[in-house]
XYZ file of C-alpha atoms in Angstrom:
481
model
C 89.366 60.281 -34.851
C 89.489 63.884 -35.553
C 86.678 66.181 -33.468
C 84.847 67.468 -37.122
C 84.785 63.838 -38.088
C 83.103 62.771 -35.006
C 80.899 65.191 -34.606
C 79.501 64.443 -38.145
C 78.430 61.100 -36.621
C 74.285 60.354 -36.542
C 72.227 57.574 -35.695
C 69.875 55.946 -37.878
C 66.948 57.736 -36.951
C 68.289 61.218 -37.143
C 69.471 60.073 -40.918
C 66.012 58.661 -41.444
C 64.772 62.335 -40.167
C 67.115 63.895 -42.331
C 66.050 62.418 -45.858
C 62.875 63.005 -44.862
C 63.303 66.963 -44.378
C 65.050 67.000 -47.842
C 62.319 68.474 -50.605
C 61.219 65.869 -52.875
C 62.375 67.103 -55.883
C 61.919 63.764 -57.291
C 58.741 62.718 -56.058
C 56.390 60.493 -58.247
C 53.855 62.296 -60.187
C 50.301 61.698 -59.135
C 48.366 59.594 -61.337
C 45.372 60.908 -63.711
C 43.232 58.289 -61.793
C 43.518 59.459 -58.578
C 46.459 58.672 -56.324
C 46.904 54.711 -55.984
C 47.869 53.533 -52.381
C 51.598 52.625 -51.815
C 52.704 49.752 -50.267
C 56.366 48.969 -48.730
C 57.146 45.768 -48.432
C 59.976 44.387 -46.163
C 61.634 41.061 -46.413
C 65.408 40.031 -44.420
C 65.737 36.753 -44.492
C 65.366 36.051 -48.773
C 65.790 38.202 -51.523
C 62.884 39.008 -53.821
C 61.125 37.311 -56.027
C 63.045 34.150 -54.321
C 61.184 34.395 -51.687
C 57.451 33.097 -53.734
C 55.121 33.488 -51.073
C 56.130 37.611 -51.101
C 56.659 37.564 -54.886
C 52.735 36.409 -55.412
C 51.928 38.588 -52.272
C 53.499 41.702 -54.877
C 51.876 40.637 -57.668
C 48.762 40.249 -56.120
C 48.721 43.798 -54.849
C 49.649 45.431 -57.815
C 47.012 43.255 -59.847
C 45.031 45.020 -57.305
C 46.169 48.415 -58.128
C 48.248 49.341 -55.406
C 52.067 50.621 -56.184
C 54.555 48.425 -54.571
C 57.898 48.524 -53.482
C 60.225 46.279 -51.777
C 63.281 46.166 -49.829
C 65.216 43.240 -49.257
C 68.991 41.912 -49.532
C 70.773 40.937 -52.627
C 71.238 37.689 -53.591
C 73.909 36.475 -55.617
C 74.767 39.029 -58.502
C 71.787 40.901 -57.777
C 71.709 44.808 -58.651
C 70.678 47.115 -56.054
C 67.901 48.027 -57.966
C 65.341 46.585 -60.379
C 61.810 47.049 -61.373
C 60.333 43.722 -62.082
C 56.929 43.969 -63.706
C 56.242 47.294 -62.331
C 57.701 46.457 -58.758
C 60.286 48.526 -57.664
C 63.063 46.030 -55.647
C 65.572 47.845 -53.127
C 68.132 45.864 -52.162
C 71.200 45.752 -49.904
C 74.315 43.720 -49.369
C 73.802 41.068 -47.166
C 75.227 41.073 -43.430
C 78.020 38.021 -43.604
C 76.618 34.328 -42.055
C 76.106 34.360 -38.816
C 76.985 31.406 -36.076
C 76.528 32.743 -32.701
C 74.007 35.444 -30.759
C 76.693 38.489 -31.219
C 76.936 38.066 -34.802
C 72.544 37.582 -34.708
C 72.670 40.681 -33.022
C 75.177 42.595 -35.622
C 73.225 40.899 -38.387
C 69.542 42.018 -37.120
C 71.003 45.578 -36.033
C 72.715 45.870 -39.578
C 70.062 44.910 -41.647
C 67.634 47.236 -39.701
C 69.850 50.311 -39.747
C 70.380 49.548 -44.173
C 66.599 49.122 -44.284
C 65.389 52.191 -42.312
C 67.431 54.161 -45.096
C 66.269 52.757 -47.998
C 62.332 53.125 -46.514
C 63.642 57.144 -45.872
C 64.891 57.059 -50.221
C 61.866 55.296 -51.351
C 59.617 57.667 -48.724
C 61.242 60.939 -50.644
C 60.187 59.482 -54.280
C 56.711 58.481 -53.030
C 55.303 58.266 -50.148
C 53.668 54.663 -48.648
C 50.731 54.672 -46.852
C 51.037 50.643 -45.559
C 54.818 49.031 -44.568
C 54.431 45.188 -44.513
C 56.894 43.406 -43.073
C 58.009 39.516 -42.839
C 59.313 38.659 -40.449
C 61.785 36.395 -38.961
C 63.589 38.946 -37.955
C 60.917 39.931 -35.553
C 62.443 44.102 -35.195
C 60.735 45.998 -38.077
C 57.722 46.746 -35.360
C 60.104 49.902 -34.357
C 60.755 51.380 -38.067
C 56.735 50.953 -38.418
C 56.208 53.227 -34.780
C 58.957 55.587 -36.892
C 56.697 55.911 -39.725
C 53.533 55.681 -37.505
C 53.342 59.576 -37.186
C 53.357 60.273 -40.788
C 50.032 58.228 -40.810
C 51.780 54.598 -42.508
C 49.673 51.719 -41.105
C 51.972 48.424 -40.405
C 50.833 44.860 -41.397
C 52.988 42.406 -40.043
C 52.747 39.110 -42.078
C 54.060 35.862 -39.847
C 56.246 33.489 -41.602
C 57.609 31.862 -38.544
C 57.233 32.167 -34.594
C 60.538 32.710 -33.108
C 59.989 31.995 -29.604
C 59.308 28.171 -31.163
C 62.305 28.535 -33.006
C 64.554 28.936 -30.518
C 63.111 26.032 -28.624
C 63.185 23.809 -31.369
C 66.980 24.609 -32.204
C 68.231 24.720 -28.390
C 65.346 23.449 -25.927
C 63.502 25.628 -22.937
C 66.814 27.807 -22.260
C 67.838 26.774 -18.462
C 70.663 29.087 -18.362
C 70.589 32.919 -17.291
C 71.797 33.748 -20.980
C 69.789 31.862 -22.715
C 67.170 32.493 -20.876
C 67.409 35.979 -21.920
C 68.176 35.970 -24.733
C 64.774 33.573 -25.329
C 63.147 36.360 -23.617
C 64.047 38.599 -25.657
C 62.662 37.197 -28.121
C 59.617 36.886 -26.966
C 59.807 40.686 -26.452
C 60.177 41.280 -29.882
C 57.626 39.331 -30.812
C 55.292 41.133 -28.576
C 56.072 44.570 -29.287
C 55.157 43.807 -33.205
C 51.798 42.091 -32.628
C 51.101 45.287 -29.885
C 52.668 47.800 -32.645
C 50.730 45.906 -35.760
C 47.309 47.346 -37.022
C 46.297 43.806 -38.870
C 48.531 40.467 -38.500
C 48.677 37.593 -41.481
C 48.630 34.026 -40.288
C 50.037 31.919 -42.638
C 47.623 29.131 -40.905
C 45.182 28.798 -37.844
C 47.883 27.398 -35.637
C 49.364 30.731 -36.456
C 46.450 32.402 -35.799
C 45.377 31.168 -32.430
C 49.022 32.108 -30.846
C 48.712 35.787 -32.726
C 44.868 35.847 -30.777
C 46.375 33.857 -27.256
C 49.861 34.765 -26.811
C 49.774 38.138 -28.664
C 46.022 39.133 -27.650
C 45.206 40.346 -30.875
C 41.422 40.407 -31.605
C 39.973 38.049 -34.232
C 39.087 40.360 -36.734
C 42.729 41.856 -36.863
C 44.311 38.834 -37.460
C 43.714 37.160 -41.325
C 44.871 33.961 -42.263
C 46.535 33.727 -45.753
C 48.465 30.675 -46.390
C 51.261 29.849 -49.095
C 49.211 28.229 -51.734
C 51.437 27.746 -55.040
C 49.975 29.348 -57.937
C 48.765 26.236 -59.398
C 47.885 27.268 -63.042
C 51.524 27.831 -63.198
C 52.848 25.321 -61.020
C 52.196 22.133 -63.047
C 53.708 19.330 -64.101
C 56.080 19.695 -67.545
C 55.905 16.883 -70.381
C 59.336 15.571 -70.300
C 62.508 17.676 -72.239
C 63.312 15.312 -75.153
C 67.110 17.254 -74.638
C 67.764 15.752 -71.075
C 68.617 12.068 -70.968
C 66.389 10.438 -68.501
C 67.566 8.350 -65.218
C 65.790 5.223 -65.276
C 66.029 5.168 -61.334
C 62.741 6.483 -59.287
C 63.577 9.798 -58.384
C 63.091 11.552 -54.476
C 62.386 15.205 -54.382
C 63.305 17.623 -51.571
C 62.977 21.352 -51.831
C 63.616 23.706 -49.189
C 66.175 25.204 -46.776
C 68.729 23.321 -45.182
C 68.808 24.637 -42.079
C 69.460 22.534 -38.050
C 65.458 22.408 -37.719
C 64.560 21.029 -41.272
C 66.023 17.517 -40.871
C 67.121 17.027 -44.410
C 69.890 14.338 -43.018
C 66.640 12.355 -42.179
C 66.796 12.119 -45.894
C 70.476 10.349 -46.311
C 69.487 8.146 -43.059
C 66.574 7.244 -45.317
C 68.206 6.710 -49.041
C 70.871 4.683 -47.073
C 68.623 2.641 -45.425
C 67.173 1.851 -49.046
C 70.339 2.027 -51.364
C 73.246 0.016 -49.161
C 70.535 -1.917 -46.609
C 68.225 -3.125 -48.942
C 70.335 -3.257 -51.517
C 67.883 -0.613 -53.873
C 70.052 0.142 -57.052
C 66.856 1.952 -58.396
C 66.010 4.469 -56.899
C 68.106 8.665 -56.291
C 67.509 11.543 -54.608
C 67.743 15.244 -55.473
C 67.745 17.687 -52.840
C 66.702 21.311 -54.222
C 67.937 23.932 -51.541
C 70.276 25.808 -49.227
C 70.837 26.975 -46.179
C 73.142 26.897 -42.760
C 73.330 23.243 -43.008
C 74.725 22.891 -46.525
C 77.925 21.811 -46.442
C 77.646 19.024 -43.430
C 74.795 18.118 -45.356
C 77.563 16.935 -47.978
C 80.263 15.720 -46.159
C 77.245 13.299 -44.690
C 76.414 12.219 -48.207
C 79.551 11.075 -48.667
C 80.327 9.529 -45.315
C 77.417 7.253 -46.368
C 78.879 6.388 -49.634
C 75.611 8.203 -51.708
C 77.199 10.657 -53.802
C 76.281 8.719 -56.608
C 72.787 8.659 -55.500
C 72.090 11.521 -54.282
C 72.132 15.159 -56.113
C 72.356 18.701 -54.334
C 71.743 21.353 -56.725
C 72.084 24.214 -54.312
C 69.651 27.050 -54.899
C 67.050 26.357 -57.019
C 65.739 28.689 -59.372
C 61.771 28.237 -60.919
C 62.853 26.645 -64.299
C 64.955 24.227 -62.586
C 62.358 23.519 -59.374
C 59.586 22.979 -62.467
C 61.967 20.137 -64.270
C 63.285 18.379 -61.008
C 59.353 17.947 -59.502
C 58.135 17.107 -63.261
C 60.318 14.035 -63.000
C 60.610 13.603 -59.353
C 58.310 9.955 -58.389
C 58.140 10.422 -54.122
C 58.390 14.220 -52.556
C 59.942 13.861 -48.818
C 59.054 16.022 -46.226
C 61.840 15.405 -43.322
C 60.642 18.212 -40.787
C 61.170 16.380 -37.234
C 58.631 17.488 -34.777
C 59.303 20.071 -32.717
C 57.548 22.838 -31.569
C 58.148 25.224 -34.150
C 57.592 22.250 -37.120
C 54.277 20.695 -35.513
C 52.332 24.207 -36.371
C 53.602 25.495 -39.422
C 52.768 24.895 -42.749
C 55.545 23.792 -44.898
C 55.629 25.178 -48.676
C 57.349 22.240 -50.315
C 54.318 19.913 -49.202
C 52.213 22.214 -51.108
C 54.620 22.691 -54.274
C 54.932 18.501 -54.128
C 51.378 18.732 -54.405
C 50.906 20.941 -57.264
C 53.071 18.402 -59.646
C 51.052 15.433 -58.822
C 53.717 14.100 -56.031
C 52.499 11.751 -53.381
C 54.328 12.639 -51.049
C 56.429 10.757 -47.148
C 55.930 12.942 -44.036
C 56.669 12.702 -40.578
C 53.653 13.176 -38.735
C 52.468 16.877 -37.786
C 49.593 18.792 -37.022
C 49.521 21.567 -40.254
C 51.658 19.157 -42.896
C 48.079 16.652 -42.060
C 46.207 19.861 -42.445
C 48.164 21.091 -46.182
C 48.882 17.133 -47.180
C 45.326 15.346 -46.397
C 45.395 12.214 -48.014
C 48.913 12.797 -50.575
C 50.809 12.090 -47.921
C 51.707 9.183 -45.949
C 52.648 9.929 -42.394
C 55.348 8.185 -40.433
C 55.989 8.746 -36.507
C 58.214 11.784 -35.940
C 62.254 10.392 -36.449
C 61.192 6.818 -37.494
C 63.863 6.553 -40.695
C 62.489 2.894 -40.893
C 59.385 3.684 -41.212
C 60.014 6.282 -43.601
C 61.551 4.276 -45.786
C 58.762 1.900 -45.520
C 56.823 4.616 -46.935
C 58.934 5.325 -49.866
C 58.854 1.942 -50.554
C 55.468 1.208 -50.760
C 55.282 4.442 -52.893
C 57.968 3.263 -55.295
C 56.247 -0.233 -55.849
C 52.466 0.238 -56.220
C 52.361 2.387 -59.223
C 48.340 2.222 -58.462
C 48.647 4.017 -54.782
C 51.292 6.756 -56.053
C 49.045 7.479 -59.100
C 45.815 7.671 -56.929
C 47.674 9.937 -54.017
C 49.622 11.915 -57.132
C 45.838 12.861 -58.476
C 44.710 13.568 -55.018
C 47.729 16.061 -54.555
C 47.043 17.714 -57.738
C 43.068 17.672 -57.169
C 43.735 18.985 -53.348
C 45.991 21.766 -54.271
C 44.090 23.347 -57.225
C 40.487 23.200 -55.633
C 41.346 23.926 -51.842
C 44.826 25.528 -51.332
C 45.792 27.414 -55.150
C 46.646 30.947 -54.137
C 43.785 32.334 -55.800
C 41.619 31.862 -52.814
C 43.894 32.864 -50.674
C 44.516 36.614 -52.824
C 41.367 37.373 -51.893
C 41.533 37.266 -47.987
C 45.065 39.047 -48.573
C 43.711 42.149 -50.430
C 41.178 42.323 -48.237
C 43.288 43.357 -45.151
C 44.916 46.394 -47.510
C 41.420 47.685 -48.254
C 40.245 47.233 -44.714
C 43.271 49.820 -44.310
C 43.690 51.777 -47.156
C 39.499 52.047 -48.351
C 41.120 51.039 -51.757
C 38.743 48.811 -53.720
C 38.601 46.892 -56.952
C 36.126 49.563 -58.312
C 39.082 51.807 -57.528
C 41.939 49.706 -59.160
C 39.260 49.459 -62.685
C 39.237 53.321 -62.531
C 42.973 54.022 -62.036
C 44.192 51.542 -64.760
C 46.030 53.151 -67.448
C 47.810 50.164 -68.841
C 45.486 47.558 -68.332
C 47.819 45.612 -65.822
C 44.369 45.061 -63.229
C 43.469 41.483 -63.708
C 40.220 40.926 -61.600
C 38.654 37.866 -64.067
C 39.422 34.574 -64.358
C 42.673 33.299 -65.343
C 43.499 31.372 -68.300
C 45.208 28.333 -68.129
C 48.375 28.657 -70.316
C 49.636 25.643 -72.540
C 52.819 26.399 -72.157
C 55.450 27.802 -69.561
C 57.214 30.761 -70.679
C 60.196 28.410 -72.267
C 57.615 27.038 -74.637
C 57.536 23.407 -72.804
C 54.367 22.074 -73.000
C 52.154 21.113 -69.586
C 51.024 18.061 -68.989
C 47.123 17.858 -69.817
C 45.271 17.714 -66.500
C 42.661 15.030 -67.470
C 42.345 11.948 -65.339
C 43.898 9.260 -68.107
C 46.358 11.861 -69.088
C 47.595 12.381 -65.510
C 47.265 8.903 -64.569
C 49.689 7.914 -67.353
C 52.437 10.499 -66.918
C 52.345 9.867 -63.214
C 52.835 6.249 -63.413
C 56.542 6.625 -64.965
C 56.565 10.620 -65.104
C 56.552 10.874 -68.726
C 53.827 10.650 -71.714
C 55.356 7.571 -73.676
């Protein structure tokens, strides 16, 4: 390398500072109704809008009058920049898949650097007043400290507990190297707690950890659950163009990682199909993750290829179609330090489609599922198969639990209730009120009133009427015939 080339290399903070010093030739003009607060959202583990929680947060802020920009990795075929519903999304090429400590460090460093440079680019175009980082990983506190001198507030939206994730995958560390990795995770989490102006927790268990281990005051930690938009996430009438499988369907929706227990579904299916001789059941597994290829191989070894379907990455239309047709949702997450205190989004998504569920007995799964779920001791696959059979064979129970699932999720867990608490965090940090949003509104995009329940989805597919009689008829065999 020549001396001239070597002298031109700069660290990421130097690159960020250099971009900040450039004149803002392309700065956005101030609006006549007054400057709206601008929020920068940072996500690393999923692209947006595929990350449903983050996308709901973005839409909530946009409707409340904020300007919203997102930085996240690209999904397959994604452009580097896109604008959806007025929300600007900057995307970078993700790091290669990781399978060890060194590669994880590389992934986190690479993603942090790409995010830092893009954050400076966003700033040059339009200053932001709040930065929200969604974990994993717990590394963006350092970026928040770089922006703090410019008056930017930091919101930590805690999706996962990374120390508990480590314990769940590897157990409590014994070797020096493993202990060092574990305590690095604890330190990163602690620095994130310390740096944040406000912490958003997905449930009361996470909030208790933020107040205990994180030493945060109760008023600085707000619970915002990942509730679905039940006026849109609801059962669809069957598509007449799609051939209907006569078998009852078990549905799984979610990430397929080592801690997610999706292999348990295959063990249960083997028990039902090969040991109990049931030919009237199938399973559809929606999602992707580190274990996807291994799970497909296990499925083949267990001779289940003709009754188990892997869809891969599932978009919202696929989720709506499959969960509308399914009979039972399955939550195979085994009890672990992480799973026991984590809210499983799939539980509430099953509930939105009036699906009764079977789950291993976890603290926060009970909080979400209530009486719409049958609970089984963790790891008891025979008991899990018994509970599935009970639902498949008892139409009255399946209908009663399905109606309770829909009632509970729409009345108690819907995103509309969570959005009020979510907006309060940003109102506290920016002073922006609903009245400010109305006064700054230029295009009628501020929607603070009641949401009109649509009759059809965006494809023209009709939603199932939610009156008690029609819904029960539908749940009985997932048709309206």
